[in-house]
């Protein structure tokens, strides 16, 4: 993302990730989003162009997407912005380096060279004041080229274990915004700023919404609710574990709110036919109103992606984290352990959840002291006003 020439009047740019507020100097401003095509964050990405387009402060936007299947999240070659301005989509020929012997790696050097050349060309034309990246493959060539051309640069690392792109960029950029402690093992300590991850405020604003959530999902207000979330696509291990153990949960007097995931629609349809209308289990392929789901829940079982963990720290509910084994460098386990090591969540290994889900849940469901301890500890992990902290860093770089 590039930021250029802030306007005269106070301005606000709002997106899923960030809010910028600034009183400044000149008459036009330009942005580049360099990570529309970040792998593993499709739900986050789709919200980004819409919010930018609604902004009253963007005159031009260049969206850079990697050519590995994520580009369809930007629907057209141009994006319509506020005041009739237009955004332009670019595609970078870039992808991740396979971490094992794979013939696809043969094209990797050529992709890097191609992307660096294209990045340099766009930077010279766009003339940004600041370049910002959030760790996707498309960040690498863009931010490296920007730093070599004298453009101030900032990266945001969402995970407790940094990805390879941000590790490579660390020595080149000016500022590194992080969400977890201990990242000075990989990043220069003098560049690190603790900001947390910017998250959707509408998702974590759950105060006073419990009754609405209970009614919305058709739950029983007199029963405790266990929420299962495996991400927007779903998690096979969590789904199979719930399917195996849900009768034990129901027999113990609990009810279940379950996001099955878009990748498992067929199995969800089959399971829904087996569930009688009176059973206390509410099955959803995808939950749009996550604020109501969080509000209705008493206990939460979730994957441990960076943004999910950041949201859960604001929800203050007893939480069980099931890290996905299908992610680069096992970063979800490291995200989970950042909470577990502080008594803020319980860990259930993916390989164990099918057999041990109910056993693990019982250790907390029947222990009020454990519930209180988990709620208090996870609340301390919440990073407030992360979007404004990052915005202040960006503004500082633009004025330096």
Coordinates of C-alpha atoms in Angstrom, one line a residue, residues 113-289:
X113 CA 12.9 -10.5 -11.4
X114 CA 9.7 -9.8 -13.3
X115 CA 8.0 -8.5 -10.2
X116 CA 10.9 -6.3 -9.2
X117 CA 11.0 -4.7 -12.7
X118 CA 7.3 -4.1 -12.7
X119 CA 7.4 -2.8 -9.1
X120 CA 10.1 -0.3 -10.0
X121 CA 8.2 0.9 -13.0
X122 CA 5.0 1.5 -11.0
X123 CA 6.8 3.2 -8.1
X124 CA 8.5 5.6 -10.5
X125 CA 5.2 6.5 -12.0
X126 CA 3.2 6.6 -8.7
X127 CA 5.8 8.4 -6.6
X128 CA 4.6 7.3 -3.2
X129 CA 5.4 8.9 0.2
X130 CA 5.1 5.6 2.1
X131 CA 4.9 1.9 1.2
X132 CA 3.2 -0.5 3.5
X133 CA 3.0 -4.3 3.4
X134 CA 1.3 -7.0 5.5
X135 CA 3.4 -10.0 4.6
X136 CA 2.0 -11.6 1.4
X137 CA 4.1 -12.6 -1.4
X138 CA 3.2 -9.5 -3.4
X139 CA 4.8 -7.4 -0.6
X140 CA 8.3 -8.7 -1.2
X141 CA 9.2 -7.2 -4.6
X142 CA 7.2 -4.0 -4.0
X143 CA 8.7 -3.1 -0.6
X144 CA 12.2 -4.2 -1.6
X145 CA 12.0 -2.0 -4.7
X146 CA 10.5 0.9 -2.7
X147 CA 13.3 0.7 0.0
X148 CA 16.0 0.7 -2.7
X149 CA 14.4 3.8 -4.3
X150 CA 14.4 5.7 -1.1
X151 CA 10.7 5.4 -0.3
X152 CA 9.9 5.0 3.5
X153 CA 8.6 1.5 4.2
X154 CA 6.6 -0.2 6.9
X155 CA 5.5 -3.8 7.3
X156 CA 3.0 -5.3 9.7
X157 CA 3.5 -8.8 11.0
X158 CA 0.3 -10.4 12.1
X159 CA 1.7 -13.7 13.5
X160 CA 3.8 -14.6 16.5
X161 CA 6.2 -16.3 14.0
X162 CA 7.0 -14.1 11.1
X163 CA 6.5 -15.2 7.5
X164 CA 9.4 -15.6 5.1
X165 CA 8.5 -12.4 3.2
X166 CA 8.6 -10.2 6.2
X167 CA 11.8 -11.8 7.5
X168 CA 13.5 -11.1 4.2
X169 CA 12.2 -7.5 4.2
X170 CA 13.1 -6.8 7.8
X171 CA 16.5 -5.3 7.2
X172 CA 15.3 -3.1 4.3
X173 CA 12.2 -1.5 5.8
X174 CA 12.0 1.5 8.2
X175 CA 9.4 0.3 10.6
X176 CA 7.9 -3.1 11.7
X177 CA 4.5 -3.2 13.5
X178 CA 4.0 -6.4 15.4
X179 CA 1.2 -8.0 17.4
X180 CA 3.3 -10.3 19.7
X181 CA 6.3 -10.0 21.9
X182 CA 9.6 -11.7 21.3
X183 CA 9.9 -10.9 17.6
X184 CA 13.3 -9.3 18.0
X185 CA 14.6 -12.8 17.4
X186 CA 13.9 -12.2 13.7
X187 CA 13.5 -8.4 13.4
X188 CA 15.9 -5.6 14.3
X189 CA 14.8 -4.5 17.8
X190 CA 15.1 -0.8 17.0
X191 CA 12.6 -1.0 14.2
X192 CA 9.9 -2.9 16.1
X193 CA 6.7 -1.1 17.3
X194 CA 4.1 -3.1 19.3
X195 CA 0.7 -2.2 17.8
X196 CA -1.4 -5.4 17.7
X197 CA -3.5 -6.5 14.7
X198 CA -6.2 -4.1 13.4
X199 CA -9.5 -6.0 13.5
X200 CA -13.1 -5.4 12.5
X201 CA -14.7 -3.3 15.3
X202 CA -18.2 -4.5 14.3
X203 CA -17.1 -8.1 15.1
X204 CA -15.8 -7.5 18.6
X205 CA -18.6 -5.1 19.8
X206 CA -20.7 -7.7 21.6
X207 CA -21.7 -5.8 24.7
X208 CA -25.5 -6.1 25.2
X209 CA -25.9 -8.4 22.2
X210 CA -26.3 -11.8 24.0
X211 CA -30.1 -11.9 23.9
X212 CA -30.1 -10.7 20.2
X213 CA -27.6 -13.4 19.4
X214 CA -29.5 -16.2 21.2
X215 CA -32.7 -15.2 19.3
X216 CA -30.9 -14.8 15.9
X217 CA -29.5 -18.4 16.0
X218 CA -32.6 -19.9 17.6
X219 CA -30.7 -21.0 20.8
X220 CA -32.1 -21.7 24.2
X221 CA -31.3 -18.8 26.6
X222 CA -31.2 -21.2 29.6
X223 CA -28.4 -23.4 28.2
X224 CA -24.7 -22.7 27.8
X225 CA -23.5 -22.4 24.2
X226 CA -20.3 -23.9 22.7
X227 CA -19.2 -22.1 19.5
X228 CA -17.1 -24.1 17.0
X229 CA -15.4 -22.1 14.3
X230 CA -12.9 -23.6 11.8
X231 CA -12.5 -20.5 9.6
X232 CA -14.6 -19.5 6.6
X233 CA -13.6 -22.7 4.6
X234 CA -14.0 -24.9 7.7
X235 CA -11.7 -27.4 9.4
X236 CA -12.0 -31.1 8.8
X237 CA -10.6 -32.2 12.1
X238 CA -12.9 -29.9 14.1
X239 CA -15.9 -31.0 12.0
X240 CA -15.2 -34.7 12.5
X241 CA -14.6 -34.2 16.2
X242 CA -17.9 -32.3 16.8
X243 CA -19.7 -34.9 14.7
X244 CA -18.2 -37.7 17.0
X245 CA -18.8 -36.0 20.3
X246 CA -21.8 -33.7 19.9
X247 CA -24.2 -36.2 21.6
X248 CA -22.0 -36.1 24.8
X249 CA -22.2 -32.3 24.8
X250 CA -26.0 -32.3 24.3
X251 CA -26.4 -35.0 27.0
X252 CA -24.4 -32.8 29.4
X253 CA -26.9 -30.0 28.9
X254 CA -24.9 -27.8 26.5
X255 CA -26.0 -26.5 23.1
X256 CA -23.8 -26.1 20.0
X257 CA -23.4 -23.3 17.5
X258 CA -21.3 -24.7 14.7
X259 CA -19.8 -23.1 11.6
X260 CA -19.1 -26.0 9.4
X261 CA -17.3 -24.2 6.6
X262 CA -17.8 -23.6 2.9
X263 CA -15.4 -26.4 1.9
X264 CA -17.7 -29.0 3.5
X265 CA -21.1 -28.1 2.3
X266 CA -22.0 -31.6 1.2
X267 CA -21.1 -33.2 4.5
X268 CA -23.0 -30.4 6.3
X269 CA -26.1 -31.1 4.2
X270 CA -25.9 -34.8 5.1
X271 CA -25.4 -34.0 8.8
X272 CA -28.2 -31.5 8.9
X273 CA -30.6 -34.3 7.8
X274 CA -29.6 -36.5 10.7
X275 CA -30.2 -33.7 13.3
X276 CA -33.8 -33.6 14.6
X277 CA -35.5 -30.2 14.8
X278 CA -35.5 -30.4 18.6
X279 CA -31.8 -31.0 19.1
X280 CA -29.8 -28.2 20.6
X281 CA -27.3 -28.0 17.7
X282 CA -27.3 -25.1 15.2
X283 CA -25.3 -25.9 12.0
X284 CA -24.2 -23.2 9.7
X285 CA -22.0 -23.4 6.6
X286 CA -20.9 -19.8 7.2
X287 CA -21.8 -17.3 10.0
X288 CA -22.0 -13.8 8.7
X289 CA -23.0 -12.2 12.0

